[in-house]
CSV table of C-alpha atoms and ligand atoms in Angstrom, one decimal:
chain,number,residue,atom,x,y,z
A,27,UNK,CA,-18.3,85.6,-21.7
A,28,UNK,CA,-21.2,88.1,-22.3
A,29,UNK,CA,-24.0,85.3,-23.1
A,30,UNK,CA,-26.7,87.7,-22.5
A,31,UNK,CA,-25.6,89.1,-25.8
A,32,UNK,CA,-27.2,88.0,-28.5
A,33,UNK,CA,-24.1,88.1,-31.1
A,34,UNK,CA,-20.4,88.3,-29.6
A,35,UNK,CA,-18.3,90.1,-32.6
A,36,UNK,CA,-14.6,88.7,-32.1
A,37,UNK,CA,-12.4,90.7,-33.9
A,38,UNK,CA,-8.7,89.7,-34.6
A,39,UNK,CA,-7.0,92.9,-35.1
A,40,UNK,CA,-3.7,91.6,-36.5
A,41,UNK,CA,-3.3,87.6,-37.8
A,42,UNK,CA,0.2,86.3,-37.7
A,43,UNK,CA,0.7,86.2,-41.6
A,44,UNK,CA,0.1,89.7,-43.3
A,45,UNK,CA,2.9,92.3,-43.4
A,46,UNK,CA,2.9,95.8,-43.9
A,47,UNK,CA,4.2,95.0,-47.3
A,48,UNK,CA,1.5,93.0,-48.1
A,49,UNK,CA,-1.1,95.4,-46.7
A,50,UNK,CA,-0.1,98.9,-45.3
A,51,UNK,CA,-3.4,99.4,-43.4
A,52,UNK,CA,-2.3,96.2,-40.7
A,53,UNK,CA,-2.0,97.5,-37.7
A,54,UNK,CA,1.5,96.0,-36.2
A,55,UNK,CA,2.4,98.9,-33.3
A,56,UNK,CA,1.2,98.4,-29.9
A,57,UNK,CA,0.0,101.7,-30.7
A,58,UNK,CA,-1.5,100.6,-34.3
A,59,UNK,CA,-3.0,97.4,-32.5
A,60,UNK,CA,-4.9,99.0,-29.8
A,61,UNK,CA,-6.3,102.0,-32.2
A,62,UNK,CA,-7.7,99.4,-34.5
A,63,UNK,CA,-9.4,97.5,-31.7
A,64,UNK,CA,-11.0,100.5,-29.9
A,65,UNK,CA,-12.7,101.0,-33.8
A,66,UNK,CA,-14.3,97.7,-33.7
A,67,UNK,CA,-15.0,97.8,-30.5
A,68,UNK,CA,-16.8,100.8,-31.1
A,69,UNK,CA,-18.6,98.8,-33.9
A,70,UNK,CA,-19.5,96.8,-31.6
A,71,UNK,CA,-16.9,93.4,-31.4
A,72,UNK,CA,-16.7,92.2,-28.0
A,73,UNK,CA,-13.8,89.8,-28.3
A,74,UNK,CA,-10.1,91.1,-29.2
A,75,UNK,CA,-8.2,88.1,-30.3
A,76,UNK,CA,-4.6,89.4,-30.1
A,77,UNK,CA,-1.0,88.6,-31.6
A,78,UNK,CA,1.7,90.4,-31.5
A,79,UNK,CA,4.6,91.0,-34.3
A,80,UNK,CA,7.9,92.0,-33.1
A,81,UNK,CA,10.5,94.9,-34.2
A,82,UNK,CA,10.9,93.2,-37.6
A,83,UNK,CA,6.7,92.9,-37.9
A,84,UNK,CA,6.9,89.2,-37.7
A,85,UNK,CA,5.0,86.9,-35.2
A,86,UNK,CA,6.2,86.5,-32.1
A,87,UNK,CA,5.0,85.1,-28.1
A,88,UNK,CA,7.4,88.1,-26.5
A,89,UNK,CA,5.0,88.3,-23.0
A,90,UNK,CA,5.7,91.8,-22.6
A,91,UNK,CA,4.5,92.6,-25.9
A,92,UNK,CA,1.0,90.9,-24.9
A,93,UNK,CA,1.5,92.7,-22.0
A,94,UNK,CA,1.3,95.9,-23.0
A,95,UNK,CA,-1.3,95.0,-25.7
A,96,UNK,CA,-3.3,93.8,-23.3
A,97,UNK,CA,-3.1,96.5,-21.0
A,98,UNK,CA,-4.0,98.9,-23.4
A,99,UNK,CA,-7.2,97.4,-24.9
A,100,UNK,CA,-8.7,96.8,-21.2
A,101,UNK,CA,-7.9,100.2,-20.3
A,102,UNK,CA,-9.2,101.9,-23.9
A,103,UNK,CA,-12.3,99.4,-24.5
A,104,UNK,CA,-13.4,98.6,-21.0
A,105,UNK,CA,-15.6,95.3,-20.9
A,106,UNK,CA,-13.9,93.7,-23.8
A,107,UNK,CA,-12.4,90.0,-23.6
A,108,UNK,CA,-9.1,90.1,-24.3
A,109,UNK,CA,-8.3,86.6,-26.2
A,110,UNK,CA,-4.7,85.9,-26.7
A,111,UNK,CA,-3.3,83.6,-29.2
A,112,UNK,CA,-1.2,80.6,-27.9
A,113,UNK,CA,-1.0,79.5,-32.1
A,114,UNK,CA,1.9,77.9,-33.3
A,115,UNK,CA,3.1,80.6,-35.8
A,116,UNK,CA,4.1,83.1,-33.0
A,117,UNK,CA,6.7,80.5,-31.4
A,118,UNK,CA,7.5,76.8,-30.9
A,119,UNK,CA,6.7,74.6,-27.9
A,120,UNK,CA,6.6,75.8,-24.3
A,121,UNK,CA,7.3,79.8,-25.7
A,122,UNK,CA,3.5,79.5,-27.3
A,123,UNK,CA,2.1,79.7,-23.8
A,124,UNK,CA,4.4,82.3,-21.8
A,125,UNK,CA,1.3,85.0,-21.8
A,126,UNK,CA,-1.0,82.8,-20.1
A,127,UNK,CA,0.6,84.2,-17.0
A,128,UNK,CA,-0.6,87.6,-17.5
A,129,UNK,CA,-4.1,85.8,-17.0
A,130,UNK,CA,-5.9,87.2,-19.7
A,131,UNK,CA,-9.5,86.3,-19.9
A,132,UNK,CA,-9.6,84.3,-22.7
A,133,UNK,CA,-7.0,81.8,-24.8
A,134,UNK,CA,-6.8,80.1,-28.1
A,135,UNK,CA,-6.1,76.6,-27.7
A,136,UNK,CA,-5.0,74.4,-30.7
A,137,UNK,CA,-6.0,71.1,-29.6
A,138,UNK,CA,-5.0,68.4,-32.7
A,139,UNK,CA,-2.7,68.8,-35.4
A,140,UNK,CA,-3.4,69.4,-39.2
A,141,UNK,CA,-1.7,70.5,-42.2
A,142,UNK,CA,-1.7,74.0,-43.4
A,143,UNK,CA,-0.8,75.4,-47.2
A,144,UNK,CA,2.6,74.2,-47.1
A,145,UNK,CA,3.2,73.0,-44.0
A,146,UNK,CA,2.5,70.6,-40.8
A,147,UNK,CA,0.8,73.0,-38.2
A,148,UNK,CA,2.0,70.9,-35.5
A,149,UNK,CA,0.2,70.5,-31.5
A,150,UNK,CA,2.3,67.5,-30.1
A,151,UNK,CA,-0.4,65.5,-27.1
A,152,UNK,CA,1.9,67.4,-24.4
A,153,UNK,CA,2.0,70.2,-25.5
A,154,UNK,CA,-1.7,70.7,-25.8
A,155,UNK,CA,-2.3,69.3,-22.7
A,156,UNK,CA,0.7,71.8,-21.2
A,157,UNK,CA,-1.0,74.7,-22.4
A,158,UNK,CA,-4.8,73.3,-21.1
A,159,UNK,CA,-3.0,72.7,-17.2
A,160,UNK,CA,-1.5,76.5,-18.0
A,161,UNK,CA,-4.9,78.1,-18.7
A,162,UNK,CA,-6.5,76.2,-16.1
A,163,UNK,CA,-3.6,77.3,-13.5
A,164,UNK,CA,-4.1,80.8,-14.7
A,165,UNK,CA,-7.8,81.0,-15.1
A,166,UNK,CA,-8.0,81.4,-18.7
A,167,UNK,CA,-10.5,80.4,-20.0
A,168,UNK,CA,-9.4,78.6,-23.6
A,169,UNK,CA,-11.1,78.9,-27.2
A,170,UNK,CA,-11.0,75.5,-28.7
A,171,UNK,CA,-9.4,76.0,-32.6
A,172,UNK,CA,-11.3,73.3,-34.2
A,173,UNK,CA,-9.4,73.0,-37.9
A,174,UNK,CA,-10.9,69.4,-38.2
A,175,UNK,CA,-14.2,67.0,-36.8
A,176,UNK,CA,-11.8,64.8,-34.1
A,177,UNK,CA,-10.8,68.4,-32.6
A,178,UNK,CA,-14.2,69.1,-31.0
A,179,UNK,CA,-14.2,65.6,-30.0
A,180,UNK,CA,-11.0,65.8,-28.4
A,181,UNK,CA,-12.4,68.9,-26.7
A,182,UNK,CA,-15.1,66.7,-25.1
A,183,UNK,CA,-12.2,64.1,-23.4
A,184,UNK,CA,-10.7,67.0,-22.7
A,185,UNK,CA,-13.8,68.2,-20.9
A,186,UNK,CA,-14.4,64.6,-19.5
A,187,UNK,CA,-10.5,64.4,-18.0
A,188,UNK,CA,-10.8,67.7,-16.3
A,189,UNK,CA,-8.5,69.9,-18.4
A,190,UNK,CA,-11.1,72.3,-19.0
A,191,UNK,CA,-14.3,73.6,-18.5
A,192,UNK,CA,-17.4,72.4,-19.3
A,193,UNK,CA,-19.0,74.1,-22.6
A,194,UNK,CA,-15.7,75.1,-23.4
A,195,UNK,CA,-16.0,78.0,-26.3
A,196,UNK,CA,-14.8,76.3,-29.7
A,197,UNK,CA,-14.6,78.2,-33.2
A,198,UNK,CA,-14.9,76.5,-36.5
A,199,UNK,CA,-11.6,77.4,-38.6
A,200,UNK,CA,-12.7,76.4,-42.1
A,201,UNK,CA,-11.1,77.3,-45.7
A,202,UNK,CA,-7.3,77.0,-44.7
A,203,UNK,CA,-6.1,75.1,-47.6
A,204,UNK,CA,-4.9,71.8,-46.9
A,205,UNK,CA,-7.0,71.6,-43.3
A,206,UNK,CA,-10.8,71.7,-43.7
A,207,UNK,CA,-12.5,73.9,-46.5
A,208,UNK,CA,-15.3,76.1,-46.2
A,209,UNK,CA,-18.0,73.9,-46.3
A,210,UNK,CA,-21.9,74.3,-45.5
A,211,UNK,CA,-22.5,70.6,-44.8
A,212,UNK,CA,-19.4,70.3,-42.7
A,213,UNK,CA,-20.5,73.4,-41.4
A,214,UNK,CA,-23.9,72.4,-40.2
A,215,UNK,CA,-22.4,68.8,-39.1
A,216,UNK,CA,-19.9,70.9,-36.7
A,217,UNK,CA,-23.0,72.6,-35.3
A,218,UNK,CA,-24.6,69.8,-34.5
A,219,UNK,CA,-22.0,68.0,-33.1
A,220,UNK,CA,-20.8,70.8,-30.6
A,221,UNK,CA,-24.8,71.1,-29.1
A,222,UNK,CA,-24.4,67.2,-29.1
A,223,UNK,CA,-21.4,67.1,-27.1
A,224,UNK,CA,-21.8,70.3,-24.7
A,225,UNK,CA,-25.8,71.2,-25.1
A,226,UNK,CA,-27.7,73.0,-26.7
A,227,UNK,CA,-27.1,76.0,-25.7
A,228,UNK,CA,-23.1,76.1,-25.7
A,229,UNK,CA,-22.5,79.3,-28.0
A,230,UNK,CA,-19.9,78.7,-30.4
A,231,UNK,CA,-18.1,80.8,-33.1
A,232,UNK,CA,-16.6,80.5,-36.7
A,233,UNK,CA,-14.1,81.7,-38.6
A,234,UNK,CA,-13.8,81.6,-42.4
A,235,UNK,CA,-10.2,83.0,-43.5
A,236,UNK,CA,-9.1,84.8,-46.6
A,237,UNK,CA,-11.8,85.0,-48.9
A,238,UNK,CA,-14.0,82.5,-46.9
A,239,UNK,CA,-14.8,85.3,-44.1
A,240,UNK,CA,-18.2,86.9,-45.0
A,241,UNK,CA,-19.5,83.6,-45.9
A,242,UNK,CA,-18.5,82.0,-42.6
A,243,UNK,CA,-20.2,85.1,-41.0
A,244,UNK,CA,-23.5,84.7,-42.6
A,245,UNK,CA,-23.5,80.8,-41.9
A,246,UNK,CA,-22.2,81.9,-38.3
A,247,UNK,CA,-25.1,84.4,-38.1
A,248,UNK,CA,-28.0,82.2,-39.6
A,249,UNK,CA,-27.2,79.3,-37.4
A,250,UNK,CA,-27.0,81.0,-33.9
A,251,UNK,CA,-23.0,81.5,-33.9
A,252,UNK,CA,-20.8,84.2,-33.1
A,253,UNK,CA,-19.1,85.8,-35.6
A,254,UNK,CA,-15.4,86.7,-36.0
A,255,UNK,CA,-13.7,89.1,-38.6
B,27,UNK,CA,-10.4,45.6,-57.0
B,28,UNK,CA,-12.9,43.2,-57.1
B,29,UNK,CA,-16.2,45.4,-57.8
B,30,UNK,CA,-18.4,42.5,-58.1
B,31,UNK,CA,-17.3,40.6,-54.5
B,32,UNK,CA,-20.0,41.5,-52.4
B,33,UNK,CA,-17.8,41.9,-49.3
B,34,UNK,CA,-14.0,42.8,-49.2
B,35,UNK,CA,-12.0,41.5,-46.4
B,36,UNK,CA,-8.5,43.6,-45.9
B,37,UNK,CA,-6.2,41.8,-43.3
B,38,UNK,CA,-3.5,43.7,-42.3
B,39,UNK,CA,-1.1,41.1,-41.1
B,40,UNK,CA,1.4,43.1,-39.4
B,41,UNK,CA,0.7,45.9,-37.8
B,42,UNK,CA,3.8,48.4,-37.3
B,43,UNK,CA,3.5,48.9,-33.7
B,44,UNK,CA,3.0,45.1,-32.5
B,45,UNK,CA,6.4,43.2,-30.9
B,46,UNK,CA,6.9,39.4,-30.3
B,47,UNK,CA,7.4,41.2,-27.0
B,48,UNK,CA,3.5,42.1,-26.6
B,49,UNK,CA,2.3,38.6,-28.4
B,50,UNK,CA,4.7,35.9,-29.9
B,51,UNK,CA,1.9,35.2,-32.1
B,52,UNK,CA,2.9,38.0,-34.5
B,53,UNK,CA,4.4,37.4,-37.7
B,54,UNK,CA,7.1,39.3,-38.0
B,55,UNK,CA,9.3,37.5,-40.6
B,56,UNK,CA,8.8,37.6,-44.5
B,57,UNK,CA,7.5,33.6,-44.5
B,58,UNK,CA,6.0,34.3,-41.2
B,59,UNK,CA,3.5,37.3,-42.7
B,60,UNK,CA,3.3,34.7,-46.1
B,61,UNK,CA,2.1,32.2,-44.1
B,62,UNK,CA,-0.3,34.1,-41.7
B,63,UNK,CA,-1.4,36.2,-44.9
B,64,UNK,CA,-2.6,32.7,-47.0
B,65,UNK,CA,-4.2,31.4,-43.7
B,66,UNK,CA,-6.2,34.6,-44.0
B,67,UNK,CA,-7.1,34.6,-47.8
B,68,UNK,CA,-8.2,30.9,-47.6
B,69,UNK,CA,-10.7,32.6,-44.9
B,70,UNK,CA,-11.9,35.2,-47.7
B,71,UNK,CA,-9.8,38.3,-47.4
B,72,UNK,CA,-9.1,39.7,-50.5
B,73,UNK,CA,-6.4,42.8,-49.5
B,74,UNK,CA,-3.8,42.3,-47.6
B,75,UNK,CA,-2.4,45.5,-46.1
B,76,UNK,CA,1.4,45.1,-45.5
B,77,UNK,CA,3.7,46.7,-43.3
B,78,UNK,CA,7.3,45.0,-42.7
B,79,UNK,CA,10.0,44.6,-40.3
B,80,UNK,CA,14.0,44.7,-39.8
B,81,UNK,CA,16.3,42.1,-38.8
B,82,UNK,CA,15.8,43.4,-34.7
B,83,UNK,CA,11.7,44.0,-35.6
B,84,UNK,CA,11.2,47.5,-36.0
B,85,UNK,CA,9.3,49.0,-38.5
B,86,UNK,CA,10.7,49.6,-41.7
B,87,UNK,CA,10.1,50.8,-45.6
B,88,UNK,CA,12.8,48.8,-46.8
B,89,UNK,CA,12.1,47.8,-50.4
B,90,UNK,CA,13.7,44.2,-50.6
B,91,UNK,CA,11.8,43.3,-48.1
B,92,UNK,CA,8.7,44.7,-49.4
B,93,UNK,CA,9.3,42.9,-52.8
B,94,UNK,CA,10.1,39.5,-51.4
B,95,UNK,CA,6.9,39.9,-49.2
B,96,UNK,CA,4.6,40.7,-52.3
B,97,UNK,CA,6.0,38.2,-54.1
B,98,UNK,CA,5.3,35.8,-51.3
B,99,UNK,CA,2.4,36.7,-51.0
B,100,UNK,CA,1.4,36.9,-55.0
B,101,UNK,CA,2.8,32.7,-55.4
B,102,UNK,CA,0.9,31.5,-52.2
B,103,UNK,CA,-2.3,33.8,-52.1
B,104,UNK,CA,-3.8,33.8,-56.1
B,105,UNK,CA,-5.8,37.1,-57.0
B,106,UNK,CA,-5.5,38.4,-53.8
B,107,UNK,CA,-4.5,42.4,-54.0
B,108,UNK,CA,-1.2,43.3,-52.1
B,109,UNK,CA,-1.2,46.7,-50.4
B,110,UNK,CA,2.2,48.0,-49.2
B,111,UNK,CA,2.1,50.8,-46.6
B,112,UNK,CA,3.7,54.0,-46.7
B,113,UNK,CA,2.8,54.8,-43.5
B,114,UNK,CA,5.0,57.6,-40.8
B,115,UNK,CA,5.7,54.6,-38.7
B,116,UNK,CA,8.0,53.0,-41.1
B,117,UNK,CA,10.1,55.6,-42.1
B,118,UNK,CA,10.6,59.2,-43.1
B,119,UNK,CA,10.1,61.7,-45.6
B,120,UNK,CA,10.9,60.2,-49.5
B,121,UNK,CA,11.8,56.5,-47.6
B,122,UNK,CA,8.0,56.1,-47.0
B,123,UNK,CA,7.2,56.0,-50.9
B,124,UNK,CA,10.5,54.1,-51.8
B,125,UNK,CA,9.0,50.2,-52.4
B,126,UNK,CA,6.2,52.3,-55.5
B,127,UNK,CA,8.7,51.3,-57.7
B,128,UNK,CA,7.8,47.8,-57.0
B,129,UNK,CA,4.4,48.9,-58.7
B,130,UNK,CA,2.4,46.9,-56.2
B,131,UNK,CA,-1.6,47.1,-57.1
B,132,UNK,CA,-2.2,49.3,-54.2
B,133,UNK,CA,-0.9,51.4,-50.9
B,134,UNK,CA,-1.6,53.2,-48.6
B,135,UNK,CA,-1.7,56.9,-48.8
B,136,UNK,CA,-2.0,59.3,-45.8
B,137,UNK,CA,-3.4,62.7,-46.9
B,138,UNK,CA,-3.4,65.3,-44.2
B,139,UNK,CA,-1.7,65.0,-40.4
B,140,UNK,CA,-3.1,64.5,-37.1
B,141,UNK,CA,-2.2,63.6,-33.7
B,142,UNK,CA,-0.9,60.3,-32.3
B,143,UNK,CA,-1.4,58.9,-28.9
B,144,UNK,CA,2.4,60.6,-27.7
B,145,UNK,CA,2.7,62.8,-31.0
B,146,UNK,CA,2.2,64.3,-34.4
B,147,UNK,CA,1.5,62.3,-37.2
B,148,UNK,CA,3.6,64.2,-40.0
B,149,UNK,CA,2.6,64.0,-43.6
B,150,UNK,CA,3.6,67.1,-44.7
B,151,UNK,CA,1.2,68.7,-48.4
B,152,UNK,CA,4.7,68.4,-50.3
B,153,UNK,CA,5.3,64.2,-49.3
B,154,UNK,CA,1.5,63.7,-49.8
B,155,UNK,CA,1.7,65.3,-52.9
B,156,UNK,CA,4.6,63.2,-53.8
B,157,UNK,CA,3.9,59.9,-53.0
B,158,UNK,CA,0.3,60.3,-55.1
B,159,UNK,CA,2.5,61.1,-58.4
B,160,UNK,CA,4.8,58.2,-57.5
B,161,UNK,CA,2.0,56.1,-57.5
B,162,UNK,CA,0.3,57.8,-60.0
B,163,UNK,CA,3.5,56.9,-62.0
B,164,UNK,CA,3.7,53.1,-60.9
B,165,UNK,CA,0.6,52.3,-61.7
B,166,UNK,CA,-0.5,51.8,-58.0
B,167,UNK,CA,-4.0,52.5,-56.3
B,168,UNK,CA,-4.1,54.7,-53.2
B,169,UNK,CA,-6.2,53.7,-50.4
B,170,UNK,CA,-6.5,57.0,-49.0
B,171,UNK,CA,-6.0,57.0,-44.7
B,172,UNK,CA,-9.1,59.3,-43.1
B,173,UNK,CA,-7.9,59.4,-39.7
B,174,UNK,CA,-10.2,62.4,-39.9
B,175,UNK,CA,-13.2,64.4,-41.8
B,176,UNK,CA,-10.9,66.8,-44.0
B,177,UNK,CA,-8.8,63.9,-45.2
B,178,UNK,CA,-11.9,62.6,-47.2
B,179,UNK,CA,-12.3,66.6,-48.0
B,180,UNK,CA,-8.6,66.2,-49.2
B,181,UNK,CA,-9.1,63.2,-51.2
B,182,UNK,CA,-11.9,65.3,-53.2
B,183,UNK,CA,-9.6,67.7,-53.9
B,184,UNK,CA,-6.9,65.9,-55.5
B,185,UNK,CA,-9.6,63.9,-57.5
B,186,UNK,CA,-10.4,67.2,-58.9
B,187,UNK,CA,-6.9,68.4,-59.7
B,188,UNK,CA,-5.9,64.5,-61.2
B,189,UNK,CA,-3.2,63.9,-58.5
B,190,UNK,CA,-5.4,60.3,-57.8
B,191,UNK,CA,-7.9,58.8,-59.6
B,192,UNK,CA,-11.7,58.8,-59.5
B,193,UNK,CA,-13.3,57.2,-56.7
B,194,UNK,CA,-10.6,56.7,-54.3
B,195,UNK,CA,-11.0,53.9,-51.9
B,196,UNK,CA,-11.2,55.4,-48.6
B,197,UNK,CA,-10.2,53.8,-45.3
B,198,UNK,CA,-11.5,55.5,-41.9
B,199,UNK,CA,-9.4,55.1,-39.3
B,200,UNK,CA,-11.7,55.2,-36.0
B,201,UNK,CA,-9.6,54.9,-32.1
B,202,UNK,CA,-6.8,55.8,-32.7
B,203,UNK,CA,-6.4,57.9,-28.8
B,204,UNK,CA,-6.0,61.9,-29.9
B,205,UNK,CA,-7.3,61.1,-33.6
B,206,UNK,CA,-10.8,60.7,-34.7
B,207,UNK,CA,-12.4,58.5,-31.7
B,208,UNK,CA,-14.7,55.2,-32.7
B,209,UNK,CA,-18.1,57.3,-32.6
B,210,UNK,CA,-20.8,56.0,-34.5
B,211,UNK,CA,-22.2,59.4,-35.6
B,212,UNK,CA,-19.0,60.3,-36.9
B,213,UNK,CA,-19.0,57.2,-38.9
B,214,UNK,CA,-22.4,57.3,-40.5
B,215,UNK,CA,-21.4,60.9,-41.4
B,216,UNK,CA,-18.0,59.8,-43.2
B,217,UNK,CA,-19.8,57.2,-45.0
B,218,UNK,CA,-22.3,60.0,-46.3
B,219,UNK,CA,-19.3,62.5,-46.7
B,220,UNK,CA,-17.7,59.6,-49.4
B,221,UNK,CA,-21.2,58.7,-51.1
B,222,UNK,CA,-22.0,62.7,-51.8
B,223,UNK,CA,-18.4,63.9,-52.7
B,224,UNK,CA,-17.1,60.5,-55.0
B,225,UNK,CA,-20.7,58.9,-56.1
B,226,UNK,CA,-23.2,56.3,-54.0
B,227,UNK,CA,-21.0,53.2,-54.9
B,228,UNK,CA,-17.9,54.0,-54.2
B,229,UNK,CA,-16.6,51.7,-52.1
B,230,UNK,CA,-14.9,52.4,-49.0
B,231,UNK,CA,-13.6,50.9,-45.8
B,232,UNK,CA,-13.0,50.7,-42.1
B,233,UNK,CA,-10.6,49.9,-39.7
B,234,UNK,CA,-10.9,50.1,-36.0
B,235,UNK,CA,-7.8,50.6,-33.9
B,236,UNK,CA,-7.2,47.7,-31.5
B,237,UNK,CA,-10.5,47.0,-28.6
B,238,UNK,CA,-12.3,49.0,-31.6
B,239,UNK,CA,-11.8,46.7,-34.4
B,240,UNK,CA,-14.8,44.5,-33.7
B,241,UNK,CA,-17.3,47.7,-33.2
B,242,UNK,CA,-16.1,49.5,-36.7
B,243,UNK,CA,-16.3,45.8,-38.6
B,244,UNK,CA,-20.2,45.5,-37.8
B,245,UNK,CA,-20.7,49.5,-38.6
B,246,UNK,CA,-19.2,48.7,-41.8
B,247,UNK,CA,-20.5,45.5,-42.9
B,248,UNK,CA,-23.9,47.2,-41.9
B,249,UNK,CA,-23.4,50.1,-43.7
B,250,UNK,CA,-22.0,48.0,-46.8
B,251,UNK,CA,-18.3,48.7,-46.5
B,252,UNK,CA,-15.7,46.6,-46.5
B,253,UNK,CA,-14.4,45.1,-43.5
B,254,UNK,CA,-10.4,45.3,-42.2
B,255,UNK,CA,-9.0,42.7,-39.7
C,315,LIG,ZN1,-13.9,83.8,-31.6
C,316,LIG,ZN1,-5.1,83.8,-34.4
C,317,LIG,ZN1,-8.7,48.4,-46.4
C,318,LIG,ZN1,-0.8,50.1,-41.8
């Protein structure tokens, strides 16, 4: 983690729900992928938080897909963190956290369960604590996906028990339907809650989706955060 | 609900996890919860929070059993407000909701999902959204389960799009292990959380999860909630 920075730009490059047919400008090649991160890079991200699709442009954990992704980010934008999403819509249970081999710098790491639009987004107790003994076997280190209050909380036992770091890196998620909504004074009340539990100085970042983003962004921005796009 | 009653006691009699196994204290038959349920109204408690139990004690949402229990319950124990569960533990899918029918005053109503100490606690947007019209269509009062801060969030937004009522009577759930820990900042923030999105008196309530009970019943009488046993 560049701390010296004053704002760390983490830009995810591809998400696991739009399609080409939804949005012909997503980048779903290898090729596509690693174009479209050397551009923000350029702009200045410093964070690449990566999925992959498969042949059929739909989400999938395939390790020599993140391989290759990998490989050609840290060879065409040297210095940036590659992040690589362990998130339950790429792939079910133990296939989530097959990349973590490749020991790429950085993780996401769902650590509670919520609902999403239409569905449970499911993190079953083992399974998180699988991928944390994964990350910590492999040196990764993991970005908490905090979609509700009790997930930074169960980052700090998680801290407590050993199964990661100290000041681990955790990102607000807010305006998923169904989870938590974009909202200032749950906002603020996440801010003060990770400086509470990991000091004042842990840096944090936030993540606003769909129409949410630039909102989250200036929050993020105003309050100290990193940003992500 | 009784407004005017300056404090509201809520016993649950039966939890859904406790054997005669663990204690042979626990009253696990229909006149065994009666008779444990009147011993606690002639102590004050006004709701009683019902789950009930098969022939070999398990959990279930069996609605003969649930009817002979709030009728029980409605001859011995006067006034006092029945609440049948339609908890996860008890059944599945539709099953949870099927006892409405009975048109009991109130039940319980879980809103989003979380984590359990071994696993996911599943209440899909489809079966919440369900079991709120059931009960919007029986008549029955939701107490609405926050086993976390976008479950109050939640509760907002189905008050706005007339799924439940105005007001909804919120219950925190605090200790339950990979849910929202008992943490008193958390707490005092829930309780502002209810007062800004559904009005200063709303009431609302508390319920600590097992060495926690004692710790969430003095918050809450403190904080002029109502107490659960
Ligand atoms: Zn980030
Ligand atoms: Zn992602
Ligand atoms: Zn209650
Ligand atoms: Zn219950």
């Amino acid at each position: 983690m560049t701390e010296k920075t004053p704002c760390i730009i983490c830009v995810a490059i591809t998400g696991s729900l739009p399609t080409k047919a939804d949005n012909p400008a997503v980048p779903i090649s290898i090729a596509e992928q690693v174009e479209s991160t050397h551009a923000a890079y350029e702009a200045g991200a410093s964070i690449a938080h990566c999925h992959v699709r498969d042949d059929e442009g739909k989400p999938t954990s395939d390790v020599v897909r993140f391989s290759r992704l990998m490989e050609g980010i840290q060879t065409h934008c040297p210095g940036m963190i590659v992040q690589l999403s362990t998130g339950g819509r790429s792939g079910a249970g133990k296939a989530r956290g097959g990349m973590l081999t490749l020991r790429p710098p950085m993780a996401s790491l769902s650590v509670g369960s919520n609902n999403f639009p239409t569905r449970v987004y499911e993190n079953p107790p083992d399974l998180v604590d699988w991928l944390a003994s994964e990350m910590k076997t492999y040196g990764v280190k993991p970005e908490i996906e905090a979609f509700d209050l009790s997930h930074i909380y169960k980052a700090k036992q998680m801290v407590d028990a050993g199964e990661i770091g100290a000041r681990p890196y955790v990102q607000f998620v807010m305006g998923v339907k169904n989870a938590m909504p974009a909202d200032k004074r749950v906002f603020d009340f996440y801010v003060e809650t990770v400086k509470h539990l990991f000091g004042e100085d842990t840096p944090w970042c936030a993540a606003g989706i769909g129409r949410h983003q630039l909102e989250l962004n200036d929050w993020a921005a105003a309050a100290g955060g990193h940003l992500r796009t």
